[in-house]
Amino acid sequence: SQQGEEDPQALSIQEGENATMNCSYKTSINNLQWYRQNSGRGLVHLILIRSNEREKHSGRLRVTLDTSKKSSSLLITASRAADTASYFCATESDTGGFKTIFGAGTRLFVKA
Amino acid sequence: ETGVTQSPTHLIKTRGQQVTLRCSSQSGHNTVSWYQQALGQGPQFIFQYYREEENGRGNFPPRFSGLQFPNYSSELNVNALELDDSALYLCASSLGQLNEQFFGPGTRLTVL
């Protein structure tokens, strides 16, 4: 498979708790992006982090990137029922032409 | 500012037929990428067009081809459809190849 790996595959938490999802990849990258997808619909862009960045924040989202370990994490703080969705990481590189590789996703369920 | 749109929403074809899917980029975006997403999987990168030229391709056979027009809208053509081509086809636009991608709602293709 071309895909990167995400863990856990599924995560169930209570509203108000934090959710952490991890992503590992295999090759050198330019960027890594995180997306959310509700019920097989289009993906919503969350955060882009470039290879020379280590951490980015957006509202309740915090993304880290460790290029030495080829891994990234997405933290959602104070989760809400509306955060229930699948979350994907996607790496991007332009070596030998543009390529992007998505992970298989983490399915997050936030219980009210 | 209009978002990314795709047509049609749903499509049913039989094995061996050909199909054309369409995508209109978000206003101001010059780059379009296409993805195939099977049920329960992450999206798989098909190819990317930047200023009407293909500048990256995933592991898809030549029967998957595309076009980008001067207004940056795009088509995905699939010839000799196979049952395994049944999937959600997503397009995404961006300003340049290594920037935030904004996805359309997708076209659900069923091959019988």
JSON list of C-alpha atoms in Angstrom, two decimals:
[
{"chain": "A", "resi": 1, "resn": "SER", "atom": "CA", "xyz": [0.00, 0.00, 0.00]},
{"chain": "A", "resi": 2, "resn": "GLN", "atom": "CA", "xyz": [1.13, 3.55, -0.70]},
{"chain": "A", "resi": 3, "resn": "GLN", "atom": "CA", "xyz": [-0.62, 4.91, 2.32]},
{"chain": "A", "resi": 4, "resn": "GLY", "atom": "CA", "xyz": [0.96, 6.23, 5.46]},
{"chain": "A", "resi": 5, "resn": "GLU", "atom": "CA", "xyz": [-0.18, 4.84, 8.76]},
{"chain": "A", "resi": 6, "resn": "GLU", "atom": "CA", "xyz": [-2.39, 6.41, 11.34]},
{"chain": "A", "resi": 7, "resn": "ASP", "atom": "CA", "xyz": [-3.21, 5.26, 14.79]},
{"chain": "A", "resi": 8, "resn": "PRO", "atom": "CA", "xyz": [-5.44, 4.58, 16.41]},
{"chain": "A", "resi": 9, "resn": "GLN", "atom": "CA", "xyz": [-7.77, 3.32, 13.69]},
{"chain": "A", "resi": 10, "resn": "ALA", "atom": "CA", "xyz": [-10.71, 4.29, 15.88]},
{"chain": "A", "resi": 11, "resn": "LEU", "atom": "CA", "xyz": [-11.10, 6.40, 18.99]},
{"chain": "A", "resi": 12, "resn": "SER", "atom": "CA", "xyz": [-14.14, 6.88, 21.23]},
{"chain": "A", "resi": 13, "resn": "ILE", "atom": "CA", "xyz": [-14.09, 9.61, 23.89]},
{"chain": "A", "resi": 14, "resn": "GLN", "atom": "CA", "xyz": [-16.46, 11.69, 26.00]},
{"chain": "A", "resi": 15, "resn": "GLU", "atom": "CA", "xyz": [-17.28, 15.27, 25.14]},
{"chain": "A", "resi": 16, "resn": "GLY", "atom": "CA", "xyz": [-14.78, 17.61, 26.78]},
{"chain": "A", "resi": 17, "resn": "GLU", "atom": "CA", "xyz": [-11.89, 15.15, 26.62]},
{"chain": "A", "resi": 18, "resn": "ASN", "atom": "CA", "xyz": [-8.85, 15.59, 24.39]},
{"chain": "A", "resi": 19, "resn": "ALA", "atom": "CA", "xyz": [-8.27, 13.40, 21.33]},
{"chain": "A", "resi": 20, "resn": "THR", "atom": "CA", "xyz": [-4.82, 12.60, 19.95]},
{"chain": "A", "resi": 21, "resn": "MET", "atom": "CA", "xyz": [-4.24, 11.00, 16.57]},
{"chain": "A", "resi": 22, "resn": "ASN", "atom": "CA", "xyz": [-0.86, 9.96, 15.20]},
{"chain": "A", "resi": 23, "resn": "CYS", "atom": "CA", "xyz": [0.47, 9.65, 11.68]},
{"chain": "A", "resi": 24, "resn": "SER", "atom": "CA", "xyz": [3.68, 8.02, 10.47]},
{"chain": "A", "resi": 25, "resn": "TYR", "atom": "CA", "xyz": [5.15, 8.13, 6.99]},
{"chain": "A", "resi": 26, "resn": "LYS", "atom": "CA", "xyz": [8.07, 6.68, 5.09]},
{"chain": "A", "resi": 27, "resn": "THR", "atom": "CA", "xyz": [9.67, 9.19, 2.71]},
{"chain": "A", "resi": 28, "resn": "SER", "atom": "CA", "xyz": [10.98, 12.76, 2.80]},
{"chain": "A", "resi": 29, "resn": "ILE", "atom": "CA", "xyz": [8.25, 15.36, 2.57]},
{"chain": "A", "resi": 30, "resn": "ASN", "atom": "CA", "xyz": [7.68, 19.04, 1.87]},
{"chain": "A", "resi": 31, "resn": "ASN", "atom": "CA", "xyz": [4.40, 19.34, 3.79]},
{"chain": "A", "resi": 32, "resn": "LEU", "atom": "CA", "xyz": [1.96, 17.40, 5.88]},
{"chain": "A", "resi": 33, "resn": "GLN", "atom": "CA", "xyz": [-1.74, 18.27, 5.95]},
{"chain": "A", "resi": 34, "resn": "TRP", "atom": "CA", "xyz": [-4.55, 17.13, 8.22]},
{"chain": "A", "resi": 35, "resn": "TYR", "atom": "CA", "xyz": [-8.14, 16.80, 7.01]},
{"chain": "A", "resi": 36, "resn": "ARG", "atom": "CA", "xyz": [-11.54, 15.92, 8.45]},
{"chain": "A", "resi": 37, "resn": "GLN", "atom": "CA", "xyz": [-14.22, 13.95, 6.61]},
{"chain": "A", "resi": 38, "resn": "ASN", "atom": "CA", "xyz": [-17.82, 13.45, 7.66]},
{"chain": "A", "resi": 39, "resn": "SER", "atom": "CA", "xyz": [-19.64, 10.32, 6.45]},
{"chain": "A", "resi": 40, "resn": "GLY", "atom": "CA", "xyz": [-17.90, 9.85, 3.09]},
{"chain": "A", "resi": 41, "resn": "ARG", "atom": "CA", "xyz": [-18.33, 13.45, 1.97]},
{"chain": "A", "resi": 42, "resn": "GLY", "atom": "CA", "xyz": [-15.65, 15.88, 0.80]},
{"chain": "A", "resi": 43, "resn": "LEU", "atom": "CA", "xyz": [-12.62, 16.50, 2.97]},
{"chain": "A", "resi": 44, "resn": "VAL", "atom": "CA", "xyz": [-12.25, 19.66, 5.03]},
{"chain": "A", "resi": 45, "resn": "HIS", "atom": "CA", "xyz": [-8.75, 21.10, 5.34]},
{"chain": "A", "resi": 46, "resn": "LEU", "atom": "CA", "xyz": [-7.63, 21.57, 8.97]},
{"chain": "A", "resi": 47, "resn": "ILE", "atom": "CA", "xyz": [-3.92, 22.46, 9.12]},
{"chain": "A", "resi": 48, "resn": "LEU", "atom": "CA", "xyz": [-0.89, 22.45, 6.83]},
{"chain": "A", "resi": 49, "resn": "ILE", "atom": "CA", "xyz": [2.52, 22.10, 8.48]},
{"chain": "A", "resi": 50, "resn": "ARG", "atom": "CA", "xyz": [5.70, 22.49, 6.44]},
{"chain": "A", "resi": 51, "resn": "SER", "atom": "CA", "xyz": [8.77, 20.29, 6.89]},
{"chain": "A", "resi": 52, "resn": "ASN", "atom": "CA", "xyz": [10.73, 23.10, 8.58]},
{"chain": "A", "resi": 53, "resn": "GLU", "atom": "CA", "xyz": [7.99, 23.66, 11.17]},
{"chain": "A", "resi": 54, "resn": "ARG", "atom": "CA", "xyz": [7.58, 21.70, 14.38]},
{"chain": "A", "resi": 55, "resn": "GLU", "atom": "CA", "xyz": [4.23, 22.80, 15.72]},
{"chain": "A", "resi": 56, "resn": "LYS", "atom": "CA", "xyz": [1.13, 24.69, 14.58]},
{"chain": "A", "resi": 57, "resn": "HIS", "atom": "CA", "xyz": [-2.07, 25.69, 16.27]},
{"chain": "A", "resi": 58, "resn": "SER", "atom": "CA", "xyz": [-5.51, 26.54, 14.97]},
{"chain": "A", "resi": 59, "resn": "GLY", "atom": "CA", "xyz": [-8.27, 27.09, 17.52]},
{"chain": "A", "resi": 60, "resn": "ARG", "atom": "CA", "xyz": [-8.66, 23.81, 19.43]},
{"chain": "A", "resi": 61, "resn": "LEU", "atom": "CA", "xyz": [-6.27, 22.00, 17.09]},
{"chain": "A", "resi": 62, "resn": "ARG", "atom": "CA", "xyz": [-2.57, 21.45, 17.67]},
{"chain": "A", "resi": 63, "resn": "VAL", "atom": "CA", "xyz": [-0.36, 19.67, 15.15]},
{"chain": "A", "resi": 64, "resn": "THR", "atom": "CA", "xyz": [3.23, 18.58, 15.70]},
{"chain": "A", "resi": 65, "resn": "LEU", "atom": "CA", "xyz": [5.73, 17.30, 13.16]},
{"chain": "A", "resi": 66, "resn": "ASP", "atom": "CA", "xyz": [8.91, 15.33, 13.86]},
{"chain": "A", "resi": 67, "resn": "THR", "atom": "CA", "xyz": [10.74, 14.80, 10.59]},
{"chain": "A", "resi": 68, "resn": "SER", "atom": "CA", "xyz": [13.51, 12.77, 12.28]},
{"chain": "A", "resi": 69, "resn": "LYS", "atom": "CA", "xyz": [10.90, 10.22, 13.36]},
{"chain": "A", "resi": 70, "resn": "LYS", "atom": "CA", "xyz": [8.75, 10.74, 10.27]},
{"chain": "A", "resi": 71, "resn": "SER", "atom": "CA", "xyz": [5.68, 11.28, 12.39]},
{"chain": "A", "resi": 72, "resn": "SER", "atom": "CA", "xyz": [3.00, 13.84, 13.14]},
{"chain": "A", "resi": 73, "resn": "SER", "atom": "CA", "xyz": [0.23, 14.16, 15.68]},
{"chain": "A", "resi": 74, "resn": "LEU", "atom": "CA", "xyz": [-3.09, 15.98, 15.77]},
{"chain": "A", "resi": 75, "resn": "LEU", "atom": "CA", "xyz": [-4.50, 17.00, 19.13]},
{"chain": "A", "resi": 76, "resn": "ILE", "atom": "CA", "xyz": [-8.10, 18.16, 19.46]},
{"chain": "A", "resi": 77, "resn": "THR", "atom": "CA", "xyz": [-8.72, 19.75, 22.83]},
{"chain": "A", "resi": 78, "resn": "ALA", "atom": "CA", "xyz": [-12.06, 19.97, 24.63]},
{"chain": "A", "resi": 79, "resn": "SER", "atom": "CA", "xyz": [-13.76, 17.77, 22.04]},
{"chain": "A", "resi": 80, "resn": "ARG", "atom": "CA", "xyz": [-17.38, 18.23, 21.02]},
{"chain": "A", "resi": 81, "resn": "ALA", "atom": "CA", "xyz": [-19.93, 15.85, 19.55]},
{"chain": "A", "resi": 82, "resn": "ALA", "atom": "CA", "xyz": [-19.58, 17.80, 16.28]},
{"chain": "A", "resi": 83, "resn": "ASP", "atom": "CA", "xyz": [-15.93, 16.67, 16.08]},
{"chain": "A", "resi": 84, "resn": "THR", "atom": "CA", "xyz": [-17.16, 13.13, 15.31]},
{"chain": "A", "resi": 85, "resn": "ALA", "atom": "CA", "xyz": [-15.61, 12.35, 11.92]},
{"chain": "A", "resi": 86, "resn": "SER", "atom": "CA", "xyz": [-12.72, 10.59, 10.20]},
{"chain": "A", "resi": 87, "resn": "TYR", "atom": "CA", "xyz": [-9.38, 12.38, 10.33]},
{"chain": "A", "resi": 88, "resn": "PHE", "atom": "CA", "xyz": [-6.67, 11.90, 7.71]},
{"chain": "A", "resi": 89, "resn": "CYS", "atom": "CA", "xyz": [-3.08, 12.98, 7.41]},
{"chain": "A", "resi": 90, "resn": "ALA", "atom": "CA", "xyz": [-1.56, 13.50, 3.98]},
{"chain": "A", "resi": 91, "resn": "THR", "atom": "CA", "xyz": [2.11, 13.96, 3.15]},
{"chain": "A", "resi": 92, "resn": "GLU", "atom": "CA", "xyz": [3.21, 15.93, 0.10]},
{"chain": "A", "resi": 93, "resn": "SER", "atom": "CA", "xyz": [6.49, 15.96, -1.79]},
{"chain": "A", "resi": 94, "resn": "ASP", "atom": "CA", "xyz": [7.62, 17.31, -5.15]},
{"chain": "A", "resi": 95, "resn": "THR", "atom": "CA", "xyz": [10.63, 15.04, -5.68]},
{"chain": "A", "resi": 96, "resn": "GLY", "atom": "CA", "xyz": [10.26, 13.63, -9.19]},
{"chain": "A", "resi": 97, "resn": "GLY", "atom": "CA", "xyz": [6.87, 15.30, -9.60]},
{"chain": "A", "resi": 98, "resn": "PHE", "atom": "CA", "xyz": [4.17, 16.13, -7.09]},
{"chain": "A", "resi": 99, "resn": "LYS", "atom": "CA", "xyz": [2.88, 13.26, -4.96]},
{"chain": "A", "resi": 100, "resn": "THR", "atom": "CA", "xyz": [0.61, 13.11, -1.96]},
{"chain": "A", "resi": 101, "resn": "ILE", "atom": "CA", "xyz": [-0.02, 10.09, 0.22]},
{"chain": "A", "resi": 102, "resn": "PHE", "atom": "CA", "xyz": [-2.98, 9.82, 2.59]},
{"chain": "A", "resi": 103, "resn": "GLY", "atom": "CA", "xyz": [-3.16, 7.66, 5.67]},
{"chain": "A", "resi": 104, "resn": "ALA", "atom": "CA", "xyz": [-6.04, 5.25, 6.21]},
{"chain": "A", "resi": 105, "resn": "GLY", "atom": "CA", "xyz": [-7.58, 7.61, 8.76]},
{"chain": "A", "resi": 106, "resn": "THR", "atom": "CA", "xyz": [-8.65, 7.64, 12.39]},
{"chain": "A", "resi": 107, "resn": "ARG", "atom": "CA", "xyz": [-12.38, 7.39, 13.08]},
{"chain": "A", "resi": 108, "resn": "LEU", "atom": "CA", "xyz": [-13.18, 9.61, 16.04]},
{"chain": "A", "resi": 109, "resn": "PHE", "atom": "CA", "xyz": [-16.46, 9.27, 17.93]},
{"chain": "A", "resi": 110, "resn": "VAL", "atom": "CA", "xyz": [-17.22, 11.88, 20.58]},
{"chain": "A", "resi": 111, "resn": "LYS", "atom": "CA", "xyz": [-20.04, 10.92, 22.93]},
{"chain": "A", "resi": 112, "resn": "ALA", "atom": "CA", "xyz": [-22.27, 13.68, 24.27]},
{"chain": "B", "resi": 1, "resn": "GLU", "atom": "CA", "xyz": [-15.70, 33.37, -3.61]},
{"chain": "B", "resi": 2, "resn": "THR", "atom": "CA", "xyz": [-17.10, 30.03, -4.77]},
{"chain": "B", "resi": 3, "resn": "GLY", "atom": "CA", "xyz": [-15.79, 26.73, -3.50]},
{"chain": "B", "resi": 4, "resn": "VAL", "atom": "CA", "xyz": [-14.81, 23.63, -5.43]},
{"chain": "B", "resi": 5, "resn": "THR", "atom": "CA", "xyz": [-17.72, 22.02, -7.27]},
{"chain": "B", "resi": 6, "resn": "GLN", "atom": "CA", "xyz": [-17.96, 18.62, -8.92]},
{"chain": "B", "resi": 7, "resn": "SER", "atom": "CA", "xyz": [-20.41, 17.04, -11.32]},
{"chain": "B", "resi": 8, "resn": "PRO", "atom": "CA", "xyz": [-22.23, 14.78, -11.47]},
{"chain": "B", "resi": 9, "resn": "THR", "atom": "CA", "xyz": [-22.97, 13.88, -7.83]},
{"chain": "B", "resi": 10, "resn": "HIS", "atom": "CA", "xyz": [-23.69, 10.24, -8.59]},
{"chain": "B", "resi": 11, "resn": "LEU", "atom": "CA", "xyz": [-23.12, 8.09, -11.64]},
{"chain": "B", "resi": 12, "resn": "ILE", "atom": "CA", "xyz": [-23.82, 4.48, -12.53]},
{"chain": "B", "resi": 13, "resn": "LYS", "atom": "CA", "xyz": [-21.94, 2.83, -15.39]},
{"chain": "B", "resi": 14, "resn": "THR", "atom": "CA", "xyz": [-21.39, -0.70, -16.63]},
{"chain": "B", "resi": 15, "resn": "ARG", "atom": "CA", "xyz": [-18.07, -2.48, -16.98]},
{"chain": "B", "resi": 16, "resn": "GLY", "atom": "CA", "xyz": [-16.16, -1.49, -20.11]},
{"chain": "B", "resi": 17, "resn": "GLN", "atom": "CA", "xyz": [-17.82, 1.92, -20.47]},
{"chain": "B", "resi": 18, "resn": "GLN", "atom": "CA", "xyz": [-16.06, 5.27, -20.29]},
{"chain": "B", "resi": 19, "resn": "VAL", "atom": "CA", "xyz": [-16.80, 8.11, -17.87]},
{"chain": "B", "resi": 20, "resn": "THR", "atom": "CA", "xyz": [-15.94, 11.80, -17.58]},
{"chain": "B", "resi": 21, "resn": "LEU", "atom": "CA", "xyz": [-16.05, 13.60, -14.25]},
{"chain": "B", "resi": 22, "resn": "ARG", "atom": "CA", "xyz": [-15.83, 17.37, -13.93]},
{"chain": "B", "resi": 23, "resn": "CYS", "atom": "CA", "xyz": [-14.40, 19.76, -11.38]},
{"chain": "B", "resi": 24, "resn": "SER", "atom": "CA", "xyz": [-14.49, 23.55, -11.07]},
{"chain": "B", "resi": 25, "resn": "SER", "atom": "CA", "xyz": [-11.68, 25.04, -9.01]},
{"chain": "B", "resi": 26, "resn": "GLN", "atom": "CA", "xyz": [-12.11, 27.53, -6.23]},
{"chain": "B", "resi": 27, "resn": "SER", "atom": "CA", "xyz": [-11.80, 31.07, -7.55]},
{"chain": "B", "resi": 28, "resn": "GLY", "atom": "CA", "xyz": [-8.15, 32.08, -7.98]},
{"chain": "B", "resi": 29, "resn": "HIS", "atom": "CA", "xyz": [-6.75, 28.53, -7.75]},
{"chain": "B", "resi": 30, "resn": "ASN", "atom": "CA", "xyz": [-4.52, 27.27, -10.59]},
{"chain": "B", "resi": 31, "resn": "THR", "atom": "CA", "xyz": [-3.89, 23.70, -9.44]},
{"chain": "B", "resi": 32, "resn": "VAL", "atom": "CA", "xyz": [-6.25, 20.73, -9.40]},
{"chain": "B", "resi": 33, "resn": "SER", "atom": "CA", "xyz": [-5.66, 17.28, -7.95]},
{"chain": "B", "resi": 34, "resn": "TRP", "atom": "CA", "xyz": [-7.83, 14.18, -8.32]},
{"chain": "B", "resi": 35, "resn": "TYR", "atom": "CA", "xyz": [-8.27, 11.37, -5.83]},
{"chain": "B", "resi": 36, "resn": "GLN", "atom": "CA", "xyz": [-10.03, 8.01, -5.66]},
{"chain": "B", "resi": 37, "resn": "GLN", "atom": "CA", "xyz": [-11.46, 6.97, -2.32]},
{"chain": "B", "resi": 38, "resn": "ALA", "atom": "CA", "xyz": [-12.78, 3.45, -1.81]},
{"chain": "B", "resi": 39, "resn": "LEU", "atom": "CA", "xyz": [-15.20, 2.80, 1.02]},
{"chain": "B", "resi": 40, "resn": "GLY", "atom": "CA", "xyz": [-13.46, 2.86, 4.39]},
{"chain": "B", "resi": 41, "resn": "GLN", "atom": "CA", "xyz": [-10.10, 3.87, 2.92]},
{"chain": "B", "resi": 42, "resn": "GLY", "atom": "CA", "xyz": [-8.11, 7.07, 2.66]},
{"chain": "B", "resi": 43, "resn": "PRO", "atom": "CA", "xyz": [-8.03, 8.92, -0.67]},
{"chain": "B", "resi": 44, "resn": "GLN", "atom": "CA", "xyz": [-5.49, 7.74, -3.23]},
{"chain": "B", "resi": 45, "resn": "PHE", "atom": "CA", "xyz": [-3.79, 10.34, -5.40]},
{"chain": "B", "resi": 46, "resn": "ILE", "atom": "CA", "xyz": [-4.50, 9.97, -9.12]},
{"chain": "B", "resi": 47, "resn": "PHE", "atom": "CA", "xyz": [-2.79, 13.04, -10.61]},
{"chain": "B", "resi": 48, "resn": "GLN", "atom": "CA", "xyz": [-2.34, 16.78, -10.33]},
{"chain": "B", "resi": 49, "resn": "TYR", "atom": "CA", "xyz": [-2.58, 19.51, -12.96]},
{"chain": "B", "resi": 50, "resn": "TYR", "atom": "CA", "xyz": [-0.82, 22.84, -12.63]},
{"chain": "B", "resi": 51, "resn": "ARG", "atom": "CA", "xyz": [-1.49, 25.51, -15.26]},
{"chain": "B", "resi": 52, "resn": "GLU", "atom": "CA", "xyz": [-2.88, 22.92, -17.71]},
{"chain": "B", "resi": 53, "resn": "GLU", "atom": "CA", "xyz": [0.09, 20.52, -17.41]},
{"chain": "B", "resi": 54, "resn": "GLU", "atom": "CA", "xyz": [0.19, 17.23, -15.50]},
{"chain": "B", "resi": 55, "resn": "ASN", "atom": "CA", "xyz": [2.89, 17.67, -12.86]},
{"chain": "B", "resi": 56, "resn": "GLY", "atom": "CA", "xyz": [2.44, 14.56, -10.74]},
{"chain": "B", "resi": 57, "resn": "ARG", "atom": "CA", "xyz": [0.81, 11.16, -10.97]},
{"chain": "B", "resi": 58, "resn": "GLY", "atom": "CA", "xyz": [0.05, 8.32, -8.57]},
{"chain": "B", "resi": 59, "resn": "ASN", "atom": "CA", "xyz": [0.00, 4.60, -9.33]},
{"chain": "B", "resi": 60, "resn": "PHE", "atom": "CA", "xyz": [-2.97, 4.55, -11.66]},
{"chain": "B", "resi": 61, "resn": "PRO", "atom": "CA", "xyz": [-3.01, 2.98, -15.13]},
{"chain": "B", "resi": 62, "resn": "PRO", "atom": "CA", "xyz": [-3.10, 5.10, -18.31]},
{"chain": "B", "resi": 63, "resn": "ARG", "atom": "CA", "xyz": [-6.84, 4.53, -18.71]},
{"chain": "B", "resi": 64, "resn": "PHE", "atom": "CA", "xyz": [-7.13, 7.24, -16.04]},
{"chain": "B", "resi": 65, "resn": "SER", "atom": "CA", "xyz": [-6.46, 10.51, -17.85]},
{"chain": "B", "resi": 66, "resn": "GLY", "atom": "CA", "xyz": [-7.20, 14.14, -17.27]},
{"chain": "B", "resi": 67, "resn": "LEU", "atom": "CA", "xyz": [-7.33, 17.64, -18.61]},
{"chain": "B", "resi": 68, "resn": "GLN", "atom": "CA", "xyz": [-7.12, 21.10, -17.15]},
{"chain": "B", "resi": 69, "resn": "PHE", "atom": "CA", "xyz": [-8.64, 23.99, -19.05]},
{"chain": "B", "resi": 70, "resn": "PRO", "atom": "CA", "xyz": [-7.49, 27.64, -19.30]},
{"chain": "B", "resi": 71, "resn": "ASN", "atom": "CA", "xyz": [-10.05, 28.61, -16.64]},
{"chain": "B", "resi": 72, "resn": "TYR", "atom": "CA", "xyz": [-8.40, 25.92, -14.40]},
{"chain": "B", "resi": 73, "resn": "SER", "atom": "CA", "xyz": [-11.44, 23.67, -14.34]},
{"chain": "B", "resi": 74, "resn": "SER", "atom": "CA", "xyz": [-10.61, 20.02, -14.89]},
{"chain": "B", "resi": 75, "resn": "GLU", "atom": "CA", "xyz": [-11.87, 16.67, -16.14]},
{"chain": "B", "resi": 76, "resn": "LEU", "atom": "CA", "xyz": [-11.05, 13.13, -15.10]},
{"chain": "B", "resi": 77, "resn": "ASN", "atom": "CA", "xyz": [-11.63, 10.50, -17.78]},
{"chain": "B", "resi": 78, "resn": "VAL", "atom": "CA", "xyz": [-11.67, 6.79, -17.07]},
{"chain": "B", "resi": 79, "resn": "ASN", "atom": "CA", "xyz": [-11.79, 4.33, -19.96]},
{"chain": "B", "resi": 80, "resn": "ALA", "atom": "CA", "xyz": [-12.66, 0.63, -19.93]},
{"chain": "B", "resi": 81, "resn": "LEU", "atom": "CA", "xyz": [-14.30, 0.81, -16.51]},
{"chain": "B", "resi": 82, "resn": "GLU", "atom": "CA", "xyz": [-13.73, -2.06, -14.12]},
{"chain": "B", "resi": 83, "resn": "LEU", "atom": "CA", "xyz": [-15.79, -3.07, -11.09]},
{"chain": "B", "resi": 84, "resn": "ASP", "atom": "CA", "xyz": [-12.95, -1.92, -8.79]},
{"chain": "B", "resi": 85, "resn": "ASP", "atom": "CA", "xyz": [-13.29, 1.61, -10.16]},
{"chain": "B", "resi": 86, "resn": "SER", "atom": "CA", "xyz": [-16.42, 1.99, -8.03]},
{"chain": "B", "resi": 87, "resn": "ALA", "atom": "CA", "xyz": [-15.46, 4.70, -5.53]},
{"chain": "B", "resi": 88, "resn": "LEU", "atom": "CA", "xyz": [-15.85, 8.31, -4.47]},
{"chain": "B", "resi": 89, "resn": "TYR", "atom": "CA", "xyz": [-13.83, 10.57, -6.79]},
{"chain": "B", "resi": 90, "resn": "LEU", "atom": "CA", "xyz": [-12.64, 13.76, -5.20]},
{"chain": "B", "resi": 91, "resn": "CYS", "atom": "CA", "xyz": [-11.01, 16.79, -6.71]},
{"chain": "B", "resi": 92, "resn": "ALA", "atom": "CA", "xyz": [-9.17, 19.47, -4.80]},
{"chain": "B", "resi": 93, "resn": "SER", "atom": "CA", "xyz": [-7.89, 22.86, -5.87]},
{"chain": "B", "resi": 94, "resn": "SER", "atom": "CA", "xyz": [-5.03, 24.92, -4.51]},
{"chain": "B", "resi": 95, "resn": "LEU", "atom": "CA", "xyz": [-2.92, 27.95, -5.32]},
{"chain": "B", "resi": 96, "resn": "GLY", "atom": "CA", "xyz": [0.23, 26.18, -6.43]},
{"chain": "B", "resi": 97, "resn": "GLN", "atom": "CA", "xyz": [1.19, 22.57, -5.84]},
{"chain": "B", "resi": 98, "resn": "LEU", "atom": "CA", "xyz": [2.36, 22.59, -2.21]},
{"chain": "B", "resi": 99, "resn": "ASN", "atom": "CA", "xyz": [-0.34, 24.66, -0.55]},
{"chain": "B", "resi": 100, "resn": "GLU", "atom": "CA", "xyz": [-3.62, 24.07, 1.20]},
{"chain": "B", "resi": 101, "resn": "GLN", "atom": "CA", "xyz": [-5.97, 21.92, -0.83]},
{"chain": "B", "resi": 102, "resn": "PHE", "atom": "CA", "xyz": [-9.70, 22.55, -0.81]},
{"chain": "B", "resi": 103, "resn": "PHE", "atom": "CA", "xyz": [-11.89, 19.61, -1.73]},
{"chain": "B", "resi": 104, "resn": "GLY", "atom": "CA", "xyz": [-15.12, 19.33, -3.61]},
{"chain": "B", "resi": 105, "resn": "PRO", "atom": "CA", "xyz": [-18.00, 17.13, -2.39]},
{"chain": "B", "resi": 106, "resn": "GLY", "atom": "CA", "xyz": [-17.06, 14.28, -4.70]},
{"chain": "B", "resi": 107, "resn": "THR", "atom": "CA", "xyz": [-18.67, 12.14, -7.38]},
{"chain": "B", "resi": 108, "resn": "ARG", "atom": "CA", "xyz": [-19.85, 8.68, -6.34]},
{"chain": "B", "resi": 109, "resn": "LEU", "atom": "CA", "xyz": [-19.21, 6.28, -9.24]},
{"chain": "B", "resi": 110, "resn": "THR", "atom": "CA", "xyz": [-20.75, 2.83, -9.26]},
{"chain": "B", "resi": 111, "resn": "VAL", "atom": "CA", "xyz": [-19.64, 0.32, -11.89]},
{"chain": "B", "resi": 112, "resn": "LEU", "atom": "CA", "xyz": [-21.95, -2.65, -12.43]}
]
